[in-house]
PDB file of C-alpha atoms in Angstrom:
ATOM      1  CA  UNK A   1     -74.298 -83.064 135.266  1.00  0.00           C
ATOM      2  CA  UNK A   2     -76.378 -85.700 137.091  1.00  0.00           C
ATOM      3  CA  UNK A   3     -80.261 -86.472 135.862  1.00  0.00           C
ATOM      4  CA  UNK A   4     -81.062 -85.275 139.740  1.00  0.00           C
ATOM      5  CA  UNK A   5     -79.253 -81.983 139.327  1.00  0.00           C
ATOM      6  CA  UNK A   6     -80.050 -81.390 135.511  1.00  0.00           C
ATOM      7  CA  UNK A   7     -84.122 -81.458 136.707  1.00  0.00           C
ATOM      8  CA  UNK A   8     -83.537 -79.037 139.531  1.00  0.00           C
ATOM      9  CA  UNK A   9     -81.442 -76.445 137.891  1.00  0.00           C
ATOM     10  CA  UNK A  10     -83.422 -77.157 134.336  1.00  0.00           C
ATOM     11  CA  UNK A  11     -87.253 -77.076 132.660  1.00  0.00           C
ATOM     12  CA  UNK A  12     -89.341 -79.638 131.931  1.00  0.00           C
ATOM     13  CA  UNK A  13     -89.000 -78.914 128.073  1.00  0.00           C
ATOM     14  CA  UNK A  14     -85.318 -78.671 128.283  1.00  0.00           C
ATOM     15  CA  UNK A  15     -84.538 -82.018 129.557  1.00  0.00           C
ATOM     16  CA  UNK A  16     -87.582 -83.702 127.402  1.00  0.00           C
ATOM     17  CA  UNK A  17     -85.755 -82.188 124.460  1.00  0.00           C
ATOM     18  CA  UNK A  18     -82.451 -83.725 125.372  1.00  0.00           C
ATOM     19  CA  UNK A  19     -83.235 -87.140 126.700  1.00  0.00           C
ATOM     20  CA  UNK A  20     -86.418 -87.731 124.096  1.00  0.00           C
ATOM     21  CA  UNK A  21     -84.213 -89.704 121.969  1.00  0.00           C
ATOM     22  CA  UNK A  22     -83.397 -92.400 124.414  1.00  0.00           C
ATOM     23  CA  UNK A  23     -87.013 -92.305 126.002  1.00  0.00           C
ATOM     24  CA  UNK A  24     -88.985 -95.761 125.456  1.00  0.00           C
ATOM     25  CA  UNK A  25     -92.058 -95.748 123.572  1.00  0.00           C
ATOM     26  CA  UNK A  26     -94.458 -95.523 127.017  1.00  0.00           C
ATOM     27  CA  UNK A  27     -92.532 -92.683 128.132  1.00  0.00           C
ATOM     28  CA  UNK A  28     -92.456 -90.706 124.803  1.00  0.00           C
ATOM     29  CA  UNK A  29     -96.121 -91.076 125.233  1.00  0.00           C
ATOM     30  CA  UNK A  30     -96.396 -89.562 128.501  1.00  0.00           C
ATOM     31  CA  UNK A  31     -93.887 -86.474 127.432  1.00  0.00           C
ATOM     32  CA  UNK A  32     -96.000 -85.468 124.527  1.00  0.00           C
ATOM     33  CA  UNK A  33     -98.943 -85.819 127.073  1.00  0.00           C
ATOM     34  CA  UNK A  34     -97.794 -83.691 129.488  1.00  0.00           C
ATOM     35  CA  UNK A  35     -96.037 -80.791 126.512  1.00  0.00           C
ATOM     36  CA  UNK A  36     -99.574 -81.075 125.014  1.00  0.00           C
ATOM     37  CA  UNK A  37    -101.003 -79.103 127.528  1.00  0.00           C
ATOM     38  CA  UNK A  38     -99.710 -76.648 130.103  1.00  0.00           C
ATOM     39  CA  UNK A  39    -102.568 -76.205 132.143  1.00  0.00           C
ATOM     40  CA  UNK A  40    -103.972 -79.881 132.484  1.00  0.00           C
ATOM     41  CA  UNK A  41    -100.201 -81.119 133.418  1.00  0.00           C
ATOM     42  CA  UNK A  42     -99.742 -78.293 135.963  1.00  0.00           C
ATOM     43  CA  UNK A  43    -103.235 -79.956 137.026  1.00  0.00           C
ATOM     44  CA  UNK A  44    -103.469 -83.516 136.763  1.00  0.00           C
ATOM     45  CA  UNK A  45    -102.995 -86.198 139.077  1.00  0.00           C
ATOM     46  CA  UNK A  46    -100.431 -89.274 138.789  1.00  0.00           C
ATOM     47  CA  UNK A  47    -103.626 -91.606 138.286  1.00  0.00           C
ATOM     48  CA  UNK A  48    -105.309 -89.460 135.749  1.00  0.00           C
ATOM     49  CA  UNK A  49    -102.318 -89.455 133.343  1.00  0.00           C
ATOM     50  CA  UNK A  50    -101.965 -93.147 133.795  1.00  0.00           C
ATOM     51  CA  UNK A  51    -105.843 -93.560 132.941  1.00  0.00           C
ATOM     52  CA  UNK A  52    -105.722 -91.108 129.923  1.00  0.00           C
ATOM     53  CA  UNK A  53    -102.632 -92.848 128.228  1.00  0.00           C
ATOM     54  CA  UNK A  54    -103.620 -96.718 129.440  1.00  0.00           C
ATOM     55  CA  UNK A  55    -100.533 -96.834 131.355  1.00  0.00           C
ATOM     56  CA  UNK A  56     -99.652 -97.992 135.171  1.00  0.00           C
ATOM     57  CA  UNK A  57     -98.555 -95.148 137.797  1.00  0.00           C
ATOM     58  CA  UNK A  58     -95.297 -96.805 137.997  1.00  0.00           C
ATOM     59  CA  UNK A  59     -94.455 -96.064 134.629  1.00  0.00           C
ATOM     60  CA  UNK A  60     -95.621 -92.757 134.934  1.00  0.00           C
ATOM     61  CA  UNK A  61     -92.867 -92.269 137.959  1.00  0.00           C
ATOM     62  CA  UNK A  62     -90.414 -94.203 136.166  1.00  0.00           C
ATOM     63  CA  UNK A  63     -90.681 -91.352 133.430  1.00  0.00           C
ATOM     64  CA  UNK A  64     -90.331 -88.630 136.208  1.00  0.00           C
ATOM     65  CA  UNK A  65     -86.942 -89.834 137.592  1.00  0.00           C
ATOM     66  CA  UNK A  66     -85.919 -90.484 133.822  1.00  0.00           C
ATOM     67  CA  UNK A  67     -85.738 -87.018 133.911  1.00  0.00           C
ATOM     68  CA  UNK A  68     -83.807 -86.788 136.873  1.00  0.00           C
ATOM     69  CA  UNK A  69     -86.756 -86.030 139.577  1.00  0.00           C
ATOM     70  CA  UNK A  70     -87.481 -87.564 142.788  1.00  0.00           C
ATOM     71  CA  UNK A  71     -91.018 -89.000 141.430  1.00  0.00           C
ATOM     72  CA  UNK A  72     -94.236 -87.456 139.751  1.00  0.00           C
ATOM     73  CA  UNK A  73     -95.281 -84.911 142.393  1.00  0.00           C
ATOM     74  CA  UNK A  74     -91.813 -83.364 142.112  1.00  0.00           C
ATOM     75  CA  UNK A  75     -92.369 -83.269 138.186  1.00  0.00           C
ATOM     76  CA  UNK A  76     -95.893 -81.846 138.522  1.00  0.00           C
ATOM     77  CA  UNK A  77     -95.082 -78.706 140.873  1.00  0.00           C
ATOM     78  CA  UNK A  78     -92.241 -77.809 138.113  1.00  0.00           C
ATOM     79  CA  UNK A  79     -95.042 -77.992 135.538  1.00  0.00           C
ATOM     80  CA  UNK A  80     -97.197 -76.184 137.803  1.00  0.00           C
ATOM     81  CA  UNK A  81     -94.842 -73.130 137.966  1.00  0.00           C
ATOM     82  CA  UNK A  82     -94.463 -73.002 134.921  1.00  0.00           C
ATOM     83  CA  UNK A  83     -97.906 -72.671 133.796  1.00  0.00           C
ATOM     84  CA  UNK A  84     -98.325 -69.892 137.022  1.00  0.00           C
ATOM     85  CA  UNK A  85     -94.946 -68.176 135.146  1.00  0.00           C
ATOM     86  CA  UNK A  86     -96.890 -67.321 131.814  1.00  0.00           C
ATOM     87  CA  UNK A  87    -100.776 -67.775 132.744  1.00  0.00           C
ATOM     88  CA  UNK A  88    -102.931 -64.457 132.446  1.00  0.00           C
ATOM     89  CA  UNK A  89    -105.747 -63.873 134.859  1.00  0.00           C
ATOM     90  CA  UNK A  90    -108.433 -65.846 132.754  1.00  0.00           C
ATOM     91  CA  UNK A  91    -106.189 -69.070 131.972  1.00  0.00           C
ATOM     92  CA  UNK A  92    -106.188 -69.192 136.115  1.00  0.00           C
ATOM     93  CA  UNK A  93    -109.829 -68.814 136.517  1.00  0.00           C
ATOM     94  CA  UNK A  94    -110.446 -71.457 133.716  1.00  0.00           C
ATOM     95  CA  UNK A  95    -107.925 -73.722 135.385  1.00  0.00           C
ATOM     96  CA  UNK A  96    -108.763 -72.825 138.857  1.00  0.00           C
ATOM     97  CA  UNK A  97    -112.203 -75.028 138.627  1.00  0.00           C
ATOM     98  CA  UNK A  98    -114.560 -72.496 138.965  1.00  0.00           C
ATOM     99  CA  UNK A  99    -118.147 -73.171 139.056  1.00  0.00           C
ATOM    100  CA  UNK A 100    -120.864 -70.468 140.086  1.00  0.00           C
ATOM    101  CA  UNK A 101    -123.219 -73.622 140.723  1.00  0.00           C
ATOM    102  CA  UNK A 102    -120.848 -75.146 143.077  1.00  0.00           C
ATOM    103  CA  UNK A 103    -121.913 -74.489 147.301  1.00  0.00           C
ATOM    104  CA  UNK A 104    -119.575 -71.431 148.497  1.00  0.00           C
ATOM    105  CA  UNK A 105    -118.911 -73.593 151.412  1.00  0.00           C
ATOM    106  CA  UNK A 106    -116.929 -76.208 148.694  1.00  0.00           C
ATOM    107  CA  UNK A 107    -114.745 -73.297 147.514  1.00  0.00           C
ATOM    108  CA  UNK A 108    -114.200 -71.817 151.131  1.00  0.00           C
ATOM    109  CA  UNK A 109    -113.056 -75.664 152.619  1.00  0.00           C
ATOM    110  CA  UNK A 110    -111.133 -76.244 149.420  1.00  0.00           C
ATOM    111  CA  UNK A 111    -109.038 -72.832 149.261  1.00  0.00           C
ATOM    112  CA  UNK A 112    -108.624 -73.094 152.972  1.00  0.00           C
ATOM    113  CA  UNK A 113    -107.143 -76.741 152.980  1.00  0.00           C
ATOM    114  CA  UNK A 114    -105.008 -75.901 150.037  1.00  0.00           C
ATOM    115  CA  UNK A 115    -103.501 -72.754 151.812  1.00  0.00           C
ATOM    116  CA  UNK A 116    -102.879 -75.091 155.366  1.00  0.00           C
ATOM    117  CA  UNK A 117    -100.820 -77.481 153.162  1.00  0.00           C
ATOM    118  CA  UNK A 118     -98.983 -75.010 151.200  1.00  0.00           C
ATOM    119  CA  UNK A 119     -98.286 -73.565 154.507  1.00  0.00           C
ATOM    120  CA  UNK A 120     -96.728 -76.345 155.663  1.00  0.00           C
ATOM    121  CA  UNK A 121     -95.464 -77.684 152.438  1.00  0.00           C
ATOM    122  CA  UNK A 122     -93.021 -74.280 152.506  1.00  0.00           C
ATOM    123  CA  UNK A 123     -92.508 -75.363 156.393  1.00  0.00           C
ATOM    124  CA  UNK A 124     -90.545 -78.534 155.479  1.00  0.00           C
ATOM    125  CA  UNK A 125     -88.415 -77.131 152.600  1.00  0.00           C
ATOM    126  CA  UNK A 126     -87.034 -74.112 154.710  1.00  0.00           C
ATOM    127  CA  UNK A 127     -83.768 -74.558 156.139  1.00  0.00           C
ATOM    128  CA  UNK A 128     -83.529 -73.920 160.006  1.00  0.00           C
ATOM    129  CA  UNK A 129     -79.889 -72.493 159.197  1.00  0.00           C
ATOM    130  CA  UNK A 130     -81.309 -70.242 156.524  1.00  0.00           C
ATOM    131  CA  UNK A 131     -84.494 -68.897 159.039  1.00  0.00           C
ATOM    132  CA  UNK A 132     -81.718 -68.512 161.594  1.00  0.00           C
ATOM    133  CA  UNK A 133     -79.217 -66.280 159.455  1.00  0.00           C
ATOM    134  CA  UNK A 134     -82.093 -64.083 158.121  1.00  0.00           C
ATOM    135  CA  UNK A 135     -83.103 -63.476 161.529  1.00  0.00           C
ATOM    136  CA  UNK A 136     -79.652 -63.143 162.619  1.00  0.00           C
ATOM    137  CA  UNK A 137     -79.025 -60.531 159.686  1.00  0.00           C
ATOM    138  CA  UNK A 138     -81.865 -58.425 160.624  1.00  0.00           C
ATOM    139  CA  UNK A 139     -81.406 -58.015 164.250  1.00  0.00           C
ATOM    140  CA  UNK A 140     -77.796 -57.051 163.297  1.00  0.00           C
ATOM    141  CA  UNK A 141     -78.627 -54.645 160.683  1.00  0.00           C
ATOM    142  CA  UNK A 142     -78.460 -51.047 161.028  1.00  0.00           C
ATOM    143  CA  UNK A 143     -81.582 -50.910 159.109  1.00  0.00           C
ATOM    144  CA  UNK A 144     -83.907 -53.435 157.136  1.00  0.00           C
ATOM    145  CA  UNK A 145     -86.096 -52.314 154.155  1.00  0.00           C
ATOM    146  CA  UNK A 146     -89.345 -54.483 153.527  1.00  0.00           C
ATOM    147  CA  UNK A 147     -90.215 -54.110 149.703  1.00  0.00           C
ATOM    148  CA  UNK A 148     -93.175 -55.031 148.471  1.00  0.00           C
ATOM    149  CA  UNK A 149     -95.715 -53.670 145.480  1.00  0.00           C
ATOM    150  CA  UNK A 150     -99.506 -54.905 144.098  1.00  0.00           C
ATOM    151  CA  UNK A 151    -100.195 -58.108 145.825  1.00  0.00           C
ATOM    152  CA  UNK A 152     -96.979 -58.088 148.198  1.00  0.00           C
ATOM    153  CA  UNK A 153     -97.440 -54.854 149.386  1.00  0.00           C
ATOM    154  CA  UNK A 154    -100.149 -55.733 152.160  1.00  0.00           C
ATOM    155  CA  UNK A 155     -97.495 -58.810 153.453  1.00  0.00           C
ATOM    156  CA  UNK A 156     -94.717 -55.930 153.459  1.00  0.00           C
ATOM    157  CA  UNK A 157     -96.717 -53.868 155.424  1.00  0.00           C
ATOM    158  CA  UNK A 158     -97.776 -56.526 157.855  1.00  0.00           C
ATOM    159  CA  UNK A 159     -93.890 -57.833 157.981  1.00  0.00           C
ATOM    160  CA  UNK A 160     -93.054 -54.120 158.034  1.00  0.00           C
ATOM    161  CA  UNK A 161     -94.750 -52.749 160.689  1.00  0.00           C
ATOM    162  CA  UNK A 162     -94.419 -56.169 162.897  1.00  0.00           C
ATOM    163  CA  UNK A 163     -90.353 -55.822 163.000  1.00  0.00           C
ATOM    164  CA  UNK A 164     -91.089 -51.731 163.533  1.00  0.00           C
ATOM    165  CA  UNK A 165     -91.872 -52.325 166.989  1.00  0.00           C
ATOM    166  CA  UNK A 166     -88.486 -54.120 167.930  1.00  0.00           C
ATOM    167  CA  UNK A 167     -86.331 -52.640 165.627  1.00  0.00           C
ATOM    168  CA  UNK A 168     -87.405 -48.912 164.905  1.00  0.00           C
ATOM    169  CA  UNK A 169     -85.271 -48.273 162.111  1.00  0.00           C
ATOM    170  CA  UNK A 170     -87.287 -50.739 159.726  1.00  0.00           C
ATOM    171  CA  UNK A 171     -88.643 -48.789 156.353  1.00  0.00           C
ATOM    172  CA  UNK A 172     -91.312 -50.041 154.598  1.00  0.00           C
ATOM    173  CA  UNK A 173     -91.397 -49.259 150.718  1.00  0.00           C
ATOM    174  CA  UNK A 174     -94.582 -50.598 149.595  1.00  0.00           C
ATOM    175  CA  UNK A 175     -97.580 -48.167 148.582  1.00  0.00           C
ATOM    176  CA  UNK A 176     -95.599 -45.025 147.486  1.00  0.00           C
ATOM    177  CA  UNK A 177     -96.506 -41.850 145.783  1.00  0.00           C
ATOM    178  CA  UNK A 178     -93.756 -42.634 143.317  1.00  0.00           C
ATOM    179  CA  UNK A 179     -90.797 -41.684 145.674  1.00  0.00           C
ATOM    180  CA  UNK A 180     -89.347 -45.011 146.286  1.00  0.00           C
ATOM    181  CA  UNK A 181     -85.718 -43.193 145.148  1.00  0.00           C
ATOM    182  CA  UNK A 182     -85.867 -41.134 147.799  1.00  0.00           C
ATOM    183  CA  UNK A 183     -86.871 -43.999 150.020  1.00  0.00           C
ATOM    184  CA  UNK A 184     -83.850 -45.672 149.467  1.00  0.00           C
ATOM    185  CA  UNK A 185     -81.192 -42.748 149.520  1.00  0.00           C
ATOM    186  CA  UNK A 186     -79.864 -44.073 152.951  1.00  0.00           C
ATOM    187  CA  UNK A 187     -79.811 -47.587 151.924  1.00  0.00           C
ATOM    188  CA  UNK A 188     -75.964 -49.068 152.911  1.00  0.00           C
ATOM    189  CA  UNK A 189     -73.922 -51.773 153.531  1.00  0.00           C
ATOM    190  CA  UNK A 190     -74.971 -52.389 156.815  1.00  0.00           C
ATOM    191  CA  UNK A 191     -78.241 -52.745 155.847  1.00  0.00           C
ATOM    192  CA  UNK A 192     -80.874 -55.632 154.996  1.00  0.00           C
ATOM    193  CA  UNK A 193     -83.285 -55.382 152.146  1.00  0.00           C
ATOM    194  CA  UNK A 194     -86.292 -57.775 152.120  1.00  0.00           C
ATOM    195  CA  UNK A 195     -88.247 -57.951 149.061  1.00  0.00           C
ATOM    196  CA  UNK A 196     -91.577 -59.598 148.412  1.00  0.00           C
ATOM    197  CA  UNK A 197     -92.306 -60.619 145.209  1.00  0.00           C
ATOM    198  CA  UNK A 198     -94.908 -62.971 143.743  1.00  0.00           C
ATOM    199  CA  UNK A 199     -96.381 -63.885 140.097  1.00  0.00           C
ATOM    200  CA  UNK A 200     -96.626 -61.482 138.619  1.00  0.00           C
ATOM    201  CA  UNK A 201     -93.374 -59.949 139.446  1.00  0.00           C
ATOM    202  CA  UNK A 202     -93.465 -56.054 139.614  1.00  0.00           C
ATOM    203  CA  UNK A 203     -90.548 -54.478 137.820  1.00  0.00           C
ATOM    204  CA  UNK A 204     -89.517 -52.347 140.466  1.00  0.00           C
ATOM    205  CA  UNK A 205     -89.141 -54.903 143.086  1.00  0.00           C
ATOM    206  CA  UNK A 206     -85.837 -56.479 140.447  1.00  0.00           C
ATOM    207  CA  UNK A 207     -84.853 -52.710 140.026  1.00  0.00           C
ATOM    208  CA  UNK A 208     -84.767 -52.009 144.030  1.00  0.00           C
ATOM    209  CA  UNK A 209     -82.709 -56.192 144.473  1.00  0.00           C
ATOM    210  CA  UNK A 210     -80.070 -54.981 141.970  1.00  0.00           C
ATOM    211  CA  UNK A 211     -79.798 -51.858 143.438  1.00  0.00           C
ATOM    212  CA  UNK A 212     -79.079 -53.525 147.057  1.00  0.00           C
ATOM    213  CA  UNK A 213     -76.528 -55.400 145.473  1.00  0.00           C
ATOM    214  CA  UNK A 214     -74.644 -52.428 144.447  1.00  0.00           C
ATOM    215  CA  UNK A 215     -74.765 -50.633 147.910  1.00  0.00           C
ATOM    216  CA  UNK A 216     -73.611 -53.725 149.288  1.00  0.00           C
ATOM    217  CA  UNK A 217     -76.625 -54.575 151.618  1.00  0.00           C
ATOM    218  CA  UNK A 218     -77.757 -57.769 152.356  1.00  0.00           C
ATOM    219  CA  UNK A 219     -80.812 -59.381 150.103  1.00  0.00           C
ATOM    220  CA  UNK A 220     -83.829 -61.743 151.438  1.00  0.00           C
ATOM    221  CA  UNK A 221     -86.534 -62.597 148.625  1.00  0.00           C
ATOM    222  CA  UNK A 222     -89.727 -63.998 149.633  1.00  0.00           C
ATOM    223  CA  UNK A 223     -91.593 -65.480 146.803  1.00  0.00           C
ATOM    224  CA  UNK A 224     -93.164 -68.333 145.016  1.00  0.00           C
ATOM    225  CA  UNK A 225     -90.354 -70.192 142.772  1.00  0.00           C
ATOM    226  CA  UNK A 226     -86.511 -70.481 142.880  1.00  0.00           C
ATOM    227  CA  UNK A 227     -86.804 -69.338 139.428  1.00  0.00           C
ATOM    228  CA  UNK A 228     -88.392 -66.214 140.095  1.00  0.00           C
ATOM    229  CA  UNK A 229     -86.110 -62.933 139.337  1.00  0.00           C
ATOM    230  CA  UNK A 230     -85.622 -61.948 142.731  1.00  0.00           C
ATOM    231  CA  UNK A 231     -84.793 -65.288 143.853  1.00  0.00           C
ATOM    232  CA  UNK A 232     -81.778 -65.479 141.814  1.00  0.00           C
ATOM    233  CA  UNK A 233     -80.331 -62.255 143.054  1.00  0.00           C
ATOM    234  CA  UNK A 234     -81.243 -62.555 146.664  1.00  0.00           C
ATOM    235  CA  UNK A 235     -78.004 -63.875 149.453  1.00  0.00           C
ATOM    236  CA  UNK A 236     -81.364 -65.599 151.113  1.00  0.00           C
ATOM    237  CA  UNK A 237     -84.224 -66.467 149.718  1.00  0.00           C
ATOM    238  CA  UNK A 238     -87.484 -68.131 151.104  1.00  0.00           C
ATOM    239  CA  UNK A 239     -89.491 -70.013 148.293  1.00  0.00           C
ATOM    240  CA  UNK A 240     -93.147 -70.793 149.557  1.00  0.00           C
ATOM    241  CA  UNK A 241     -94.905 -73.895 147.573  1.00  0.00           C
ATOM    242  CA  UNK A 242     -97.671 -73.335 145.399  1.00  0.00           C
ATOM    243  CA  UNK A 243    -101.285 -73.858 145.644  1.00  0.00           C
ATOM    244  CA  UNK A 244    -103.211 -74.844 142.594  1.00  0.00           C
ATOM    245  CA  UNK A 245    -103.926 -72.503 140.146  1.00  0.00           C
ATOM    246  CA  UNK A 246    -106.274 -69.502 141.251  1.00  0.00           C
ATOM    247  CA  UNK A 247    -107.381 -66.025 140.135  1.00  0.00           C
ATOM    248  CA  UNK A 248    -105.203 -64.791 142.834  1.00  0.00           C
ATOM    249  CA  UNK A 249    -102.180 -65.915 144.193  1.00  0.00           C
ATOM    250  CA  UNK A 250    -102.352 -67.090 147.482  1.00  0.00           C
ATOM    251  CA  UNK A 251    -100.295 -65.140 149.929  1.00  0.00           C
ATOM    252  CA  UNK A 252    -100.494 -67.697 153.084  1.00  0.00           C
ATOM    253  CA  UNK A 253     -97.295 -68.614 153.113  1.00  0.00           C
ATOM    254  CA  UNK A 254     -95.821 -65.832 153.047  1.00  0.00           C
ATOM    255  CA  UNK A 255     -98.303 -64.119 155.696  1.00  0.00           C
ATOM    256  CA  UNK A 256     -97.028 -67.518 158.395  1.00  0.00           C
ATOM    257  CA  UNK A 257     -93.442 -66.834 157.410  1.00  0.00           C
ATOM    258  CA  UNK A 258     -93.835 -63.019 157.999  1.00  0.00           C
ATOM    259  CA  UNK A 259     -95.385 -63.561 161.744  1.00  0.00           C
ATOM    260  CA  UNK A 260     -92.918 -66.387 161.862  1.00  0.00           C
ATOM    261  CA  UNK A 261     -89.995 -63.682 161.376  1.00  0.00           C
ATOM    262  CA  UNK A 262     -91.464 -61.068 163.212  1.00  0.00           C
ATOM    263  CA  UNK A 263     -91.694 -63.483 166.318  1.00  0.00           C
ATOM    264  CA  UNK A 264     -88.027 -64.234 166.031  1.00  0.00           C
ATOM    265  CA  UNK A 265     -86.791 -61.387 165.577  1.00  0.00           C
ATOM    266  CA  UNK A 266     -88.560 -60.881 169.067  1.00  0.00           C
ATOM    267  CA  UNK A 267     -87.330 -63.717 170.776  1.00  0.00           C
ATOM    268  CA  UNK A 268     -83.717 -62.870 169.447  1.00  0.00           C
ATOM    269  CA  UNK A 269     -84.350 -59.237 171.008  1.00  0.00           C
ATOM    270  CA  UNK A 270     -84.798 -61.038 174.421  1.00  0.00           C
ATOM    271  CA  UNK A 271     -85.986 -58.307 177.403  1.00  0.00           C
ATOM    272  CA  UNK A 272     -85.549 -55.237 174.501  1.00  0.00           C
ATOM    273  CA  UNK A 273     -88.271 -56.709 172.917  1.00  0.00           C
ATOM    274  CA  UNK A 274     -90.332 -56.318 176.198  1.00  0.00           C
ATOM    275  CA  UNK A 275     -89.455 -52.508 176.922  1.00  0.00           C
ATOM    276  CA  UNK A 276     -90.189 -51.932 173.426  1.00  0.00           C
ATOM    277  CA  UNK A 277     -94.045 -53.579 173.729  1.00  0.00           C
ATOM    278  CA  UNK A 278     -94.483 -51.281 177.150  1.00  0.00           C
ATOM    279  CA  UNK A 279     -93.681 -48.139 175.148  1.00  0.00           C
ATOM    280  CA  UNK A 280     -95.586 -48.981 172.134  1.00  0.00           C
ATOM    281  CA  UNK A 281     -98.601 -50.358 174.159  1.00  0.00           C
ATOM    282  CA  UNK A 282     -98.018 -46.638 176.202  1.00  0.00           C
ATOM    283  CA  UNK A 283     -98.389 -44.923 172.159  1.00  0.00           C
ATOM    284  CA  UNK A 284    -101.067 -46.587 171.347  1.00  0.00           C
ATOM    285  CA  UNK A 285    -103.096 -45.749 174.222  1.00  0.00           C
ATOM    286  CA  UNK A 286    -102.572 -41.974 173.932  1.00  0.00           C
ATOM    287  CA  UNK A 287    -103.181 -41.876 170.118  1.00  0.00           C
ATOM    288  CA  UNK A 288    -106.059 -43.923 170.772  1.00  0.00           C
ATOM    289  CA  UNK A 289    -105.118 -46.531 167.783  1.00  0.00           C
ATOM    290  CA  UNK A 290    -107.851 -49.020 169.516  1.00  0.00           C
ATOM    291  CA  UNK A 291    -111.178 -49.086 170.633  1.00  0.00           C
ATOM    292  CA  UNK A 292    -112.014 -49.199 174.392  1.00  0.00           C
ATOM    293  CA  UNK A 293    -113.500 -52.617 173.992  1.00  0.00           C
ATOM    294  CA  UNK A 294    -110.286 -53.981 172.238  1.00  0.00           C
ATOM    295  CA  UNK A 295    -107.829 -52.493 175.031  1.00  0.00           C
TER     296      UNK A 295
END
């Protein structure tokens, strides 16, 4: 297997492990640098690392595509997921930087710029074939389920109830009295199952992917690393890039690529999707779902 291939289908420690032997001196020293610890090299900058181990940057990129990666950054977000993969609640407020003292307007411009990137960071690693076959698959279904529990279930709900209103056989299993069995008693072939699934990843959501499998259904994961559980079961999967390390996960991504499939699906739908607006516009108005002003 190629360096290039061995660092996307492998860990960091793994291929550390197996090339440490023929590693020169500087890039031994940045290895046991960055396995020292997990939280500063999911965190740490190209120039810090040089700084801290009296190195240039080059040779700190020279070390990454050692390993088989395109250059540092490419190293770094593998490290990063890795530390999101095992780190409790309090190792991501320790590494999340932060400070009571700081100006709430710092933390608001800083979580806000990370989320835009990330946003668009997961923009340029989609696939336009992929996006188009999901799409494709849902429109075509005979029914999609949109899974989601804890942190996902709120982007289920939003993806749920946004595909609803062109395609009225969607079911969304997300906040449940315990009865997500029954929910899925008419699940078949013909169907699509989209699951939602983020660090930390709720049992349930693997249980309800396997189980999709077996009826023959179609599988789309949405979550944060091609690593993650559902990922590797999924016939499509949409991986959204990370932001750094917070208390919560941010679910920005995700939120884009929900509207972003919910508007497609519309589009696909063509002049359906318009006669389906009119009567749910028509709905709301009776049940009064709005306020006067908001009409």
């Amino acid at each position: 297997m190629s360096p290039r291939r061995a660092a996307a289908n492998g860990d960091y420690e793994s291929l550390v492990r197996e090339r440490y032997a023929k590693l020169s001196p500087a890039h031994r020293a940045i290895a046991d640098y960055l396995l020292a610890d997990g939280r500063r090299a999911a965190l740490e900058p190209i120039a810090s690392v040089a700084k801290s181990l009296r190195t240039s940057e080059s040779t700190v990129v020279r070390f990454a595509q050692t390993l088989g990666y395109k250059g540092y950054p490419e190293l770094r977000d593998q490290l990063r997921e890795r530390f999101l993969a095992t780190a409790t609640s309090l190792d991501r407020l320790a590494a999340s930087g932060v400070d009571r003292k700081k100006p709430r307007g710092a933390i608001l411009e800083r979580v806000l710029a990370e989320d835009a990137d990330s946003v668009m960071r997961t923009l340029a690693q989609i696939p336009p074939e992929t996006f188009t076959a999901v799409v494709e698959a849902i429109v075509s279904a005979r029914r999609t389920y949109v899974v989601g529990f804890r942190g996902s279930a709120g982007i289920a709900l939003v993806l749920g109830m946004g595909l609803r209103i062109f395609l009225p056989e969607t079911r969304v299993v997300a906040v449940n009295v315990g009865d997500t069995p029954e929910e899925l008693l008419s699940l078949r072939r013909k169907d699509v199952v989209i699951v939602i699934s983020y660090l930390r990843y709720a049992g349930q959501t693997l249980e309800i992917m396997r189980f999709a499998h077996e009826a023959g259904a179609k599988t789309v994961a949405i979550t944060d690393s091609p690593a993650s559980p559902v990922a590797r079961l999924a016939d499509h999967a949409f991986v959204t890039r990370p932001t750094s390390p917070r208390t919560m996960a941010s679910y920005a991504p995700a939120a884009s690529l929900a509207s972003a499939l919910t508007e497609a699906v519309a589009a696909r739908r063509g002049a359906e999707a318009g006669r389906s607006l009119r009567q749910a516009e028509a709905l709301w108005d009776r049940f009064r779902v709005h306020t006067p002003q908001s009409r």
